[in-house]
PDB file of C-alpha atoms in Angstrom:
ATOM      1  CA  MET A1436     -17.598   3.645   2.871  1.00 33.00           C
ATOM      2  CA  SER A1437     -16.715   1.364   5.823  1.00 37.00           C
ATOM      3  CA  PRO A1438     -14.868   2.742   8.874  1.00 40.00           C
ATOM      4  CA  ALA A1439     -11.720   0.956   7.687  1.00 52.00           C
ATOM      5  CA  GLY A1440     -12.158   2.445   4.212  1.00 53.00           C
ATOM      6  CA  SER A1441     -12.708   5.898   5.662  1.00 54.00           C
ATOM      7  CA  THR A1442      -9.560   5.604   7.774  1.00 82.00           C
ATOM      8  CA  ARG A1443      -7.525   4.460   4.782  1.00 81.00           C
ATOM      9  CA  ALA A1444      -8.833   7.361   2.692  1.00 84.00           C
ATOM     10  CA  SER A1445      -7.747   9.801   5.389  1.00 87.00           C
ATOM     11  CA  ILE A1446      -4.290   8.212   5.621  1.00 88.00           C
ATOM     12  CA  ARG A1447      -3.933   8.336   1.835  1.00 89.00           C
ATOM     13  CA  ASN A1448      -4.713  12.068   1.801  1.00 90.00           C
ATOM     14  CA  THR A1449      -2.077  12.672   4.471  1.00 92.00           C
ATOM     15  CA  LEU A1450       0.502  10.606   2.601  1.00 93.00           C
ATOM     16  CA  ARG A1451      -0.162  12.361  -0.707  1.00 92.00           C
ATOM     17  CA  ALA A1452       0.476  15.698   0.985  1.00 93.00           C
ATOM     18  CA  ARG A1453       3.611  14.373   2.676  1.00 94.00           C
ATOM     19  CA  ARG A1454       5.024  13.103  -0.615  1.00 94.00           C
ATOM     20  CA  ALA A1455       4.076  16.293  -2.477  1.00 93.00           C
ATOM     21  CA  ALA A1456       6.036  18.336   0.082  1.00 95.00           C
ATOM     22  CA  LEU A1457       9.357  16.738  -0.913  1.00 95.00           C
ATOM     23  CA  SER A1458      11.651  19.166  -2.700  1.00 95.00           C
ATOM     24  CA  PRO A1459      13.126  18.450  -6.162  1.00 94.00           C
ATOM     25  CA  THR A1460      16.547  18.059  -4.517  1.00 95.00           C
ATOM     26  CA  GLU A1461      15.186  15.456  -2.089  1.00 95.00           C
ATOM     27  CA  ARG A1462      13.511  13.543  -4.914  1.00 94.00           C
ATOM     28  CA  ILE A1463      16.671  13.415  -7.032  1.00 94.00           C
ATOM     29  CA  ALA A1464      18.781  12.276  -4.078  1.00 96.00           C
ATOM     30  CA  ALA A1465      16.225   9.596  -3.188  1.00 96.00           C
ATOM     31  CA  THR A1466      16.221   8.231  -6.741  1.00 95.00           C
ATOM     32  CA  GLN A1467      19.980   7.632  -6.597  1.00 95.00           C
ATOM     33  CA  ALA A1468      19.983   6.309  -3.021  1.00 97.00           C
ATOM     34  CA  LEU A1469      17.262   3.787  -3.817  1.00 97.00           C
ATOM     35  CA  VAL A1470      19.640   1.908  -6.126  1.00 97.00           C
ATOM     36  CA  THR A1471      21.925   0.975  -3.228  1.00 97.00           C
ATOM     37  CA  GLN A1472      19.023  -0.439  -1.217  1.00 98.00           C
ATOM     38  CA  VAL A1473      17.320  -2.448  -3.979  1.00 98.00           C
ATOM     39  CA  GLU A1474      20.590  -3.906  -5.232  1.00 98.00           C
ATOM     40  CA  ARG A1475      20.984  -5.620  -1.843  1.00 97.00           C
ATOM     41  CA  ILE A1476      18.164  -7.995  -2.848  1.00 97.00           C
ATOM     42  CA  PRO A1477      19.830 -11.129  -4.290  1.00 96.00           C
ATOM     43  CA  GLU A1478      17.040 -11.992  -6.732  1.00 96.00           C
ATOM     44  CA  PHE A1479      17.030  -8.469  -8.140  1.00 98.00           C
ATOM     45  CA  MET A1480      20.676  -8.835  -9.124  1.00 97.00           C
ATOM     46  CA  THR A1481      20.431 -12.311 -10.660  1.00 97.00           C
ATOM     47  CA  ASP A1482      16.921 -13.271 -11.799  1.00 97.00           C
ATOM     48  CA  ALA A1483      15.767 -12.770 -15.366  1.00 97.00           C
ATOM     49  CA  ARG A1484      12.374 -11.067 -15.270  1.00 98.00           C
ATOM     50  CA  ILE A1485      12.154  -7.826 -13.308  1.00 98.00           C
ATOM     51  CA  ALA A1486       9.016  -5.665 -13.265  1.00 98.00           C
ATOM     52  CA  GLY A1487       8.903  -2.011 -12.349  1.00 97.00           C
ATOM     53  CA  TYR A1488       6.368   0.762 -12.868  1.00 96.00           C
ATOM     54  CA  TRP A1489       6.083   4.091 -14.656  1.00 95.00           C
ATOM     55  CA  ALA A1490       6.221   6.666 -11.859  1.00 94.00           C
ATOM     56  CA  ILE A1491       3.232   9.040 -11.652  1.00 91.00           C
ATOM     57  CA  ALA A1492       1.880  11.516  -9.097  1.00 88.00           C
ATOM     58  CA  GLY A1493       5.174  11.902  -7.263  1.00 91.00           C
ATOM     59  CA  GLU A1494       6.048   8.193  -7.014  1.00 94.00           C
ATOM     60  CA  LEU A1495       9.720   7.354  -6.583  1.00 95.00           C
ATOM     61  CA  PRO A1496      11.161   6.992 -10.136  1.00 94.00           C
ATOM     62  CA  LEU A1497      12.987   3.812 -11.137  1.00 96.00           C
ATOM     63  CA  ALA A1498      15.088   4.971 -14.113  1.00 92.00           C
ATOM     64  CA  ALA A1499      18.375   4.529 -12.226  1.00 93.00           C
ATOM     65  CA  LEU A1500      17.436   0.919 -11.394  1.00 96.00           C
ATOM     66  CA  MET A1501      16.257   0.106 -14.897  1.00 91.00           C
ATOM     67  CA  SER A1502      19.602   0.942 -16.470  1.00 89.00           C
ATOM     68  CA  GLY A1503      21.358  -1.579 -14.208  1.00 94.00           C
ATOM     69  CA  VAL A1504      18.818  -4.284 -15.010  1.00 96.00           C
ATOM     70  CA  GLN A1505      19.383  -3.863 -18.719  1.00 92.00           C
ATOM     71  CA  ALA A1506      23.171  -3.738 -18.322  1.00 93.00           C
ATOM     72  CA  ARG A1507      23.066  -7.125 -16.543  1.00 96.00           C
ATOM     73  CA  GLY A1508      21.053  -8.669 -19.377  1.00 96.00           C
ATOM     74  CA  GLN A1509      17.843  -8.969 -17.358  1.00 97.00           C
ATOM     75  CA  THR A1510      14.480  -8.027 -18.857  1.00 97.00           C
ATOM     76  CA  TRP A1511      12.625  -4.986 -17.524  1.00 97.00           C
ATOM     77  CA  HIS A1512       8.815  -5.172 -17.593  1.00 97.00           C
ATOM     78  CA  LEU A1513       6.087  -2.569 -17.119  1.00 97.00           C
ATOM     79  CA  PRO A1514       2.487  -3.275 -16.059  1.00 97.00           C
ATOM     80  CA  ILE A1515      -0.503  -3.196 -18.388  1.00 96.00           C
ATOM     81  CA  VAL A1516      -4.003  -2.824 -16.917  1.00 94.00           C
ATOM     82  CA  ASP A1517      -6.432  -5.316 -18.446  1.00 91.00           C
ATOM     83  CA  ASP A1518     -10.162  -4.676 -18.779  1.00 85.00           C
ATOM     84  CA  ASP A1519     -10.801  -7.245 -16.031  1.00 87.00           C
ATOM     85  CA  GLY A1520      -8.928  -5.128 -13.473  1.00 87.00           C
ATOM     86  CA  LEU A1521      -5.859  -7.361 -13.404  1.00 93.00           C
ATOM     87  CA  LEU A1522      -2.298  -6.602 -14.423  1.00 96.00           C
ATOM     88  CA  ARG A1523      -0.133  -8.283 -16.999  1.00 96.00           C
ATOM     89  CA  PHE A1524       3.429  -7.256 -17.752  1.00 98.00           C
ATOM     90  CA  ALA A1525       5.315  -6.529 -20.945  1.00 97.00           C
ATOM     91  CA  PRO A1526       9.042  -6.155 -21.684  1.00 96.00           C
ATOM     92  CA  TRP A1527      10.155  -2.579 -22.265  1.00 96.00           C
ATOM     93  CA  ARG A1528      13.446  -0.873 -23.082  1.00 93.00           C
ATOM     94  CA  THR A1529      14.252   2.813 -23.068  1.00 90.00           C
ATOM     95  CA  GLY A1530      12.958   4.385 -26.266  1.00 91.00           C
ATOM     96  CA  ALA A1531      10.455   1.610 -27.084  1.00 93.00           C
ATOM     97  CA  ALA A1532       6.863   2.537 -27.906  1.00 94.00           C
ATOM     98  CA  LEU A1533       4.450   3.498 -25.128  1.00 95.00           C
ATOM     99  CA  ALA A1534       0.763   4.402 -25.147  1.00 95.00           C
ATOM    100  CA  ALA A1535      -1.297   5.968 -22.349  1.00 93.00           C
ATOM    101  CA  ASN A1536      -3.931   3.708 -20.793  1.00 92.00           C
ATOM    102  CA  ARG A1537      -7.366   4.893 -19.624  1.00 89.00           C
ATOM    103  CA  PHE A1538      -5.761   6.355 -16.503  1.00 89.00           C
ATOM    104  CA  GLY A1539      -3.181   8.294 -18.497  1.00 92.00           C
ATOM    105  CA  ILE A1540      -0.327   5.999 -17.430  1.00 93.00           C
ATOM    106  CA  PRO A1541       2.158   4.976 -20.174  1.00 95.00           C
ATOM    107  CA  GLU A1542       2.149   1.266 -21.034  1.00 96.00           C
ATOM    108  CA  PRO A1543       4.265  -0.759 -23.473  1.00 95.00           C
ATOM    109  CA  VAL A1544       2.742  -1.257 -26.922  1.00 94.00           C
ATOM    110  CA  CYS A1545       2.629  -5.031 -27.406  1.00 90.00           C
ATOM    111  CA  THR A1546       0.468  -8.003 -28.288  1.00 86.00           C
ATOM    112  CA  LEU A1547      -1.011 -10.344 -25.700  1.00 84.00           C
ATOM    113  CA  GLU A1548       1.548 -12.974 -26.686  1.00 88.00           C
ATOM    114  CA  GLN A1549       4.414 -10.596 -25.908  1.00 89.00           C
ATOM    115  CA  SER A1550       3.212 -10.003 -22.352  1.00 94.00           C
ATOM    116  CA  CYS A1551       3.389 -12.290 -19.342  1.00 95.00           C
ATOM    117  CA  ALA A1552       1.268 -13.126 -16.312  1.00 96.00           C
ATOM    118  CA  PRO A1553       2.196 -11.961 -12.793  1.00 96.00           C
ATOM    119  CA  ASP A1554       3.353 -15.452 -11.773  1.00 95.00           C
ATOM    120  CA  ASP A1555       5.860 -15.529 -14.647  1.00 96.00           C
ATOM    121  CA  LEU A1556       7.913 -12.709 -13.085  1.00 98.00           C
ATOM    122  CA  ASP A1557      10.850 -13.096 -10.709  1.00 97.00           C
ATOM    123  CA  VAL A1558      10.904  -9.716  -8.927  1.00 98.00           C
ATOM    124  CA  VAL A1559       8.228  -6.998  -8.901  1.00 98.00           C
ATOM    125  CA  LEU A1560       8.891  -3.446  -7.710  1.00 98.00           C
ATOM    126  CA  VAL A1561       5.531  -2.272  -6.409  1.00 98.00           C
ATOM    127  CA  PRO A1562       4.641   1.428  -6.025  1.00 96.00           C
ATOM    128  CA  LEU A1563       3.155   2.371  -2.688  1.00 95.00           C
ATOM    129  CA  LEU A1564       1.559   5.339  -1.018  1.00 95.00           C
ATOM    130  CA  GLY A1565       2.247   4.100   2.506  1.00 95.00           C
ATOM    131  CA  PHE A1566       3.866   1.156   4.278  1.00 96.00           C
ATOM    132  CA  ASP A1567       4.508  -0.276   7.703  1.00 96.00           C
ATOM    133  CA  ARG A1568       7.345  -2.375   9.093  1.00 96.00           C
ATOM    134  CA  ALA A1569       5.380  -5.601   8.835  1.00 95.00           C
ATOM    135  CA  GLY A1570       5.356  -5.332   5.040  1.00 95.00           C
ATOM    136  CA  TRP A1571       1.808  -4.122   4.553  1.00 96.00           C
ATOM    137  CA  ARG A1572       1.244  -1.542   1.845  1.00 95.00           C
ATOM    138  CA  LEU A1573      -1.268   1.159   1.076  1.00 93.00           C
ATOM    139  CA  GLY A1574      -1.708   1.825  -2.636  1.00 87.00           C
ATOM    140  CA  PHE A1575      -3.974   4.294  -4.388  1.00 82.00           C
ATOM    141  CA  GLY A1576      -7.017   2.169  -3.596  1.00 77.00           C
ATOM    142  CA  GLY A1577      -7.640   0.519  -6.974  1.00 86.00           C
ATOM    143  CA  GLY A1578      -6.538  -2.920  -5.782  1.00 90.00           C
ATOM    144  CA  TYR A1579      -4.746  -3.849  -9.016  1.00 95.00           C
ATOM    145  CA  TYR A1580      -1.638  -5.294  -7.359  1.00 96.00           C
ATOM    146  CA  ASP A1581      -3.586  -7.055  -4.598  1.00 95.00           C
ATOM    147  CA  ARG A1582      -5.854  -8.765  -7.120  1.00 95.00           C
ATOM    148  CA  SER A1583      -3.069  -9.623  -9.533  1.00 96.00           C
ATOM    149  CA  PHE A1584      -0.816 -11.153  -6.869  1.00 96.00           C
ATOM    150  CA  ALA A1585      -3.562 -12.712  -4.735  1.00 95.00           C
ATOM    151  CA  PHE A1586      -1.993 -16.130  -5.380  1.00 93.00           C
ATOM    152  CA  LEU A1587       0.858 -15.097  -3.041  1.00 93.00           C
ATOM    153  CA  ARG A1588      -1.444 -14.331  -0.123  1.00 88.00           C
ATOM    154  CA  GLU A1589      -1.162 -17.759   1.491  1.00 78.00           C
ATOM    155  CA  ARG A1590       2.567 -18.253   0.995  1.00 75.00           C
ATOM    156  CA  GLN A1591       4.423 -19.506   4.052  1.00 67.00           C
ATOM    157  CA  GLY A1592       7.968 -19.224   2.703  1.00 65.00           C
ATOM    158  CA  PRO A1593       9.696 -17.475  -0.166  1.00 66.00           C
ATOM    159  CA  GLY A1594       7.355 -17.062  -3.108  1.00 76.00           C
ATOM    160  CA  LYS A1595       7.682 -16.131  -6.748  1.00 91.00           C
ATOM    161  CA  PRO A1596       7.744 -13.369  -7.646  1.00 97.00           C
ATOM    162  CA  VAL A1597       9.497 -11.491  -4.867  1.00 96.00           C
ATOM    163  CA  LEU A1598       7.459  -8.346  -4.098  1.00 97.00           C
ATOM    164  CA  VAL A1599       9.382  -5.180  -3.232  1.00 98.00           C
ATOM    165  CA  GLY A1600       7.400  -2.147  -2.080  1.00 98.00           C
ATOM    166  CA  ILE A1601       9.043   1.092  -3.251  1.00 98.00           C
ATOM    167  CA  GLY A1602       8.548   4.451  -1.567  1.00 96.00           C
ATOM    168  CA  TYR A1603      10.101   7.385   0.223  1.00 97.00           C
ATOM    169  CA  ALA A1604      10.980   7.003   3.900  1.00 97.00           C
ATOM    170  CA  VAL A1605       8.411   9.694   4.783  1.00 96.00           C
ATOM    171  CA  GLN A1606       5.681   7.330   3.574  1.00 96.00           C
ATOM    172  CA  GLU A1607       6.096   5.045   6.584  1.00 95.00           C
ATOM    173  CA  VAL A1608       2.987   4.894   8.783  1.00 94.00           C
ATOM    174  CA  ASP A1609       1.915   3.245  12.021  1.00 90.00           C
ATOM    175  CA  PRO A1610       0.929  -0.436  11.712  1.00 91.00           C
ATOM    176  CA  ILE A1611      -1.636  -0.852   8.942  1.00 91.00           C
ATOM    177  CA  ASP A1612      -4.836  -2.735   9.737  1.00 88.00           C
ATOM    178  CA  ALA A1613      -4.390  -5.351   7.031  1.00 88.00           C
ATOM    179  CA  GLN A1614      -7.507  -6.459   5.174  1.00 89.00           C
ATOM    180  CA  PRO A1615      -8.175 -10.000   3.860  1.00 90.00           C
ATOM    181  CA  TRP A1616      -7.386  -8.932   0.284  1.00 91.00           C
ATOM    182  CA  ASP A1617      -4.041  -7.285   1.086  1.00 93.00           C
ATOM    183  CA  VAL A1618      -0.845  -8.928  -0.179  1.00 94.00           C
ATOM    184  CA  ARG A1619       2.220  -8.468   2.024  1.00 94.00           C
ATOM    185  CA  MET A1620       5.533  -7.328   0.573  1.00 96.00           C
ATOM    186  CA  ASP A1621       8.728  -9.385   0.890  1.00 95.00           C
ATOM    187  CA  TYR A1622      10.813  -6.214   1.137  1.00 97.00           C
ATOM    188  CA  ILE A1623      10.221  -2.492   1.524  1.00 98.00           C
ATOM    189  CA  ALA A1624      12.877  -0.319  -0.096  1.00 98.00           C
ATOM    190  CA  THR A1625      13.248   3.404   0.547  1.00 98.00           C
ATOM    191  CA  GLU A1626      16.103   5.811  -0.048  1.00 97.00           C
ATOM    192  CA  ARG A1627      17.232   5.190   3.555  1.00 97.00           C
ATOM    193  CA  GLU A1628      16.939   1.448   4.094  1.00 97.00           C
ATOM    194  CA  LEU A1629      15.886  -1.992   2.934  1.00 98.00           C
ATOM    195  CA  ILE A1630      13.379  -3.670   5.239  1.00 97.00           C
ATOM    196  CA  ASP A1631      13.770  -7.428   4.807  1.00 96.00           C
ATOM    197  CA  LEU A1632      10.525  -9.285   5.597  1.00 93.00           C
ATOM    198  CA  THR A1633      11.509 -12.635   4.123  1.00 89.00           C
ATOM    199  CA  PRO A1634      11.374 -15.658   6.462  1.00 80.00           C
ATOM    200  CA  THR A1635      14.573 -16.517   8.290  1.00 72.00           C
ATOM    201  CA  PRO A1636      15.814 -20.020   7.295  1.00 63.00           C
TER     202      PRO A1636
END
């Protein structure tokens, strides 16, 4: 493992412990407070295709956001991990069929034709383990989001989809040493604030 990889592994361990230390009361309060922050993003309130994630391992749940998306007539999507290590996304509504993937994470049951590519989405809520105020994110280390949204890496202005990193405020870290494969978020949303990293017109 490279020095950078070793440092990231150490930071991830610290962040897992920090997130695990949150009480059930803090988690419930954060889930509700997150709605206020994410709903400040214009595209989230108006655009058609919104992607979230199925929360695992203490990630901040999105159920409160999903209900609003469906009430507005938008389509909620969940990620599906392909064999090539990339993500595609499929529409999902509460109560629809799910099946666990090879990592034990629930995914929508659908055909390839019913799913869409990452660049077909309008807004993607991205789970994170850590973040900094420049919009860089630490995930679990699998690289699925970075590979799937690599086409956004060179964007100079607003891109599609809008990427929103989702996490608890305690997951903030000192500036992350971004690697060439990292994809920067457009926003970071926590239960306390919305960090807007979009270019100023």
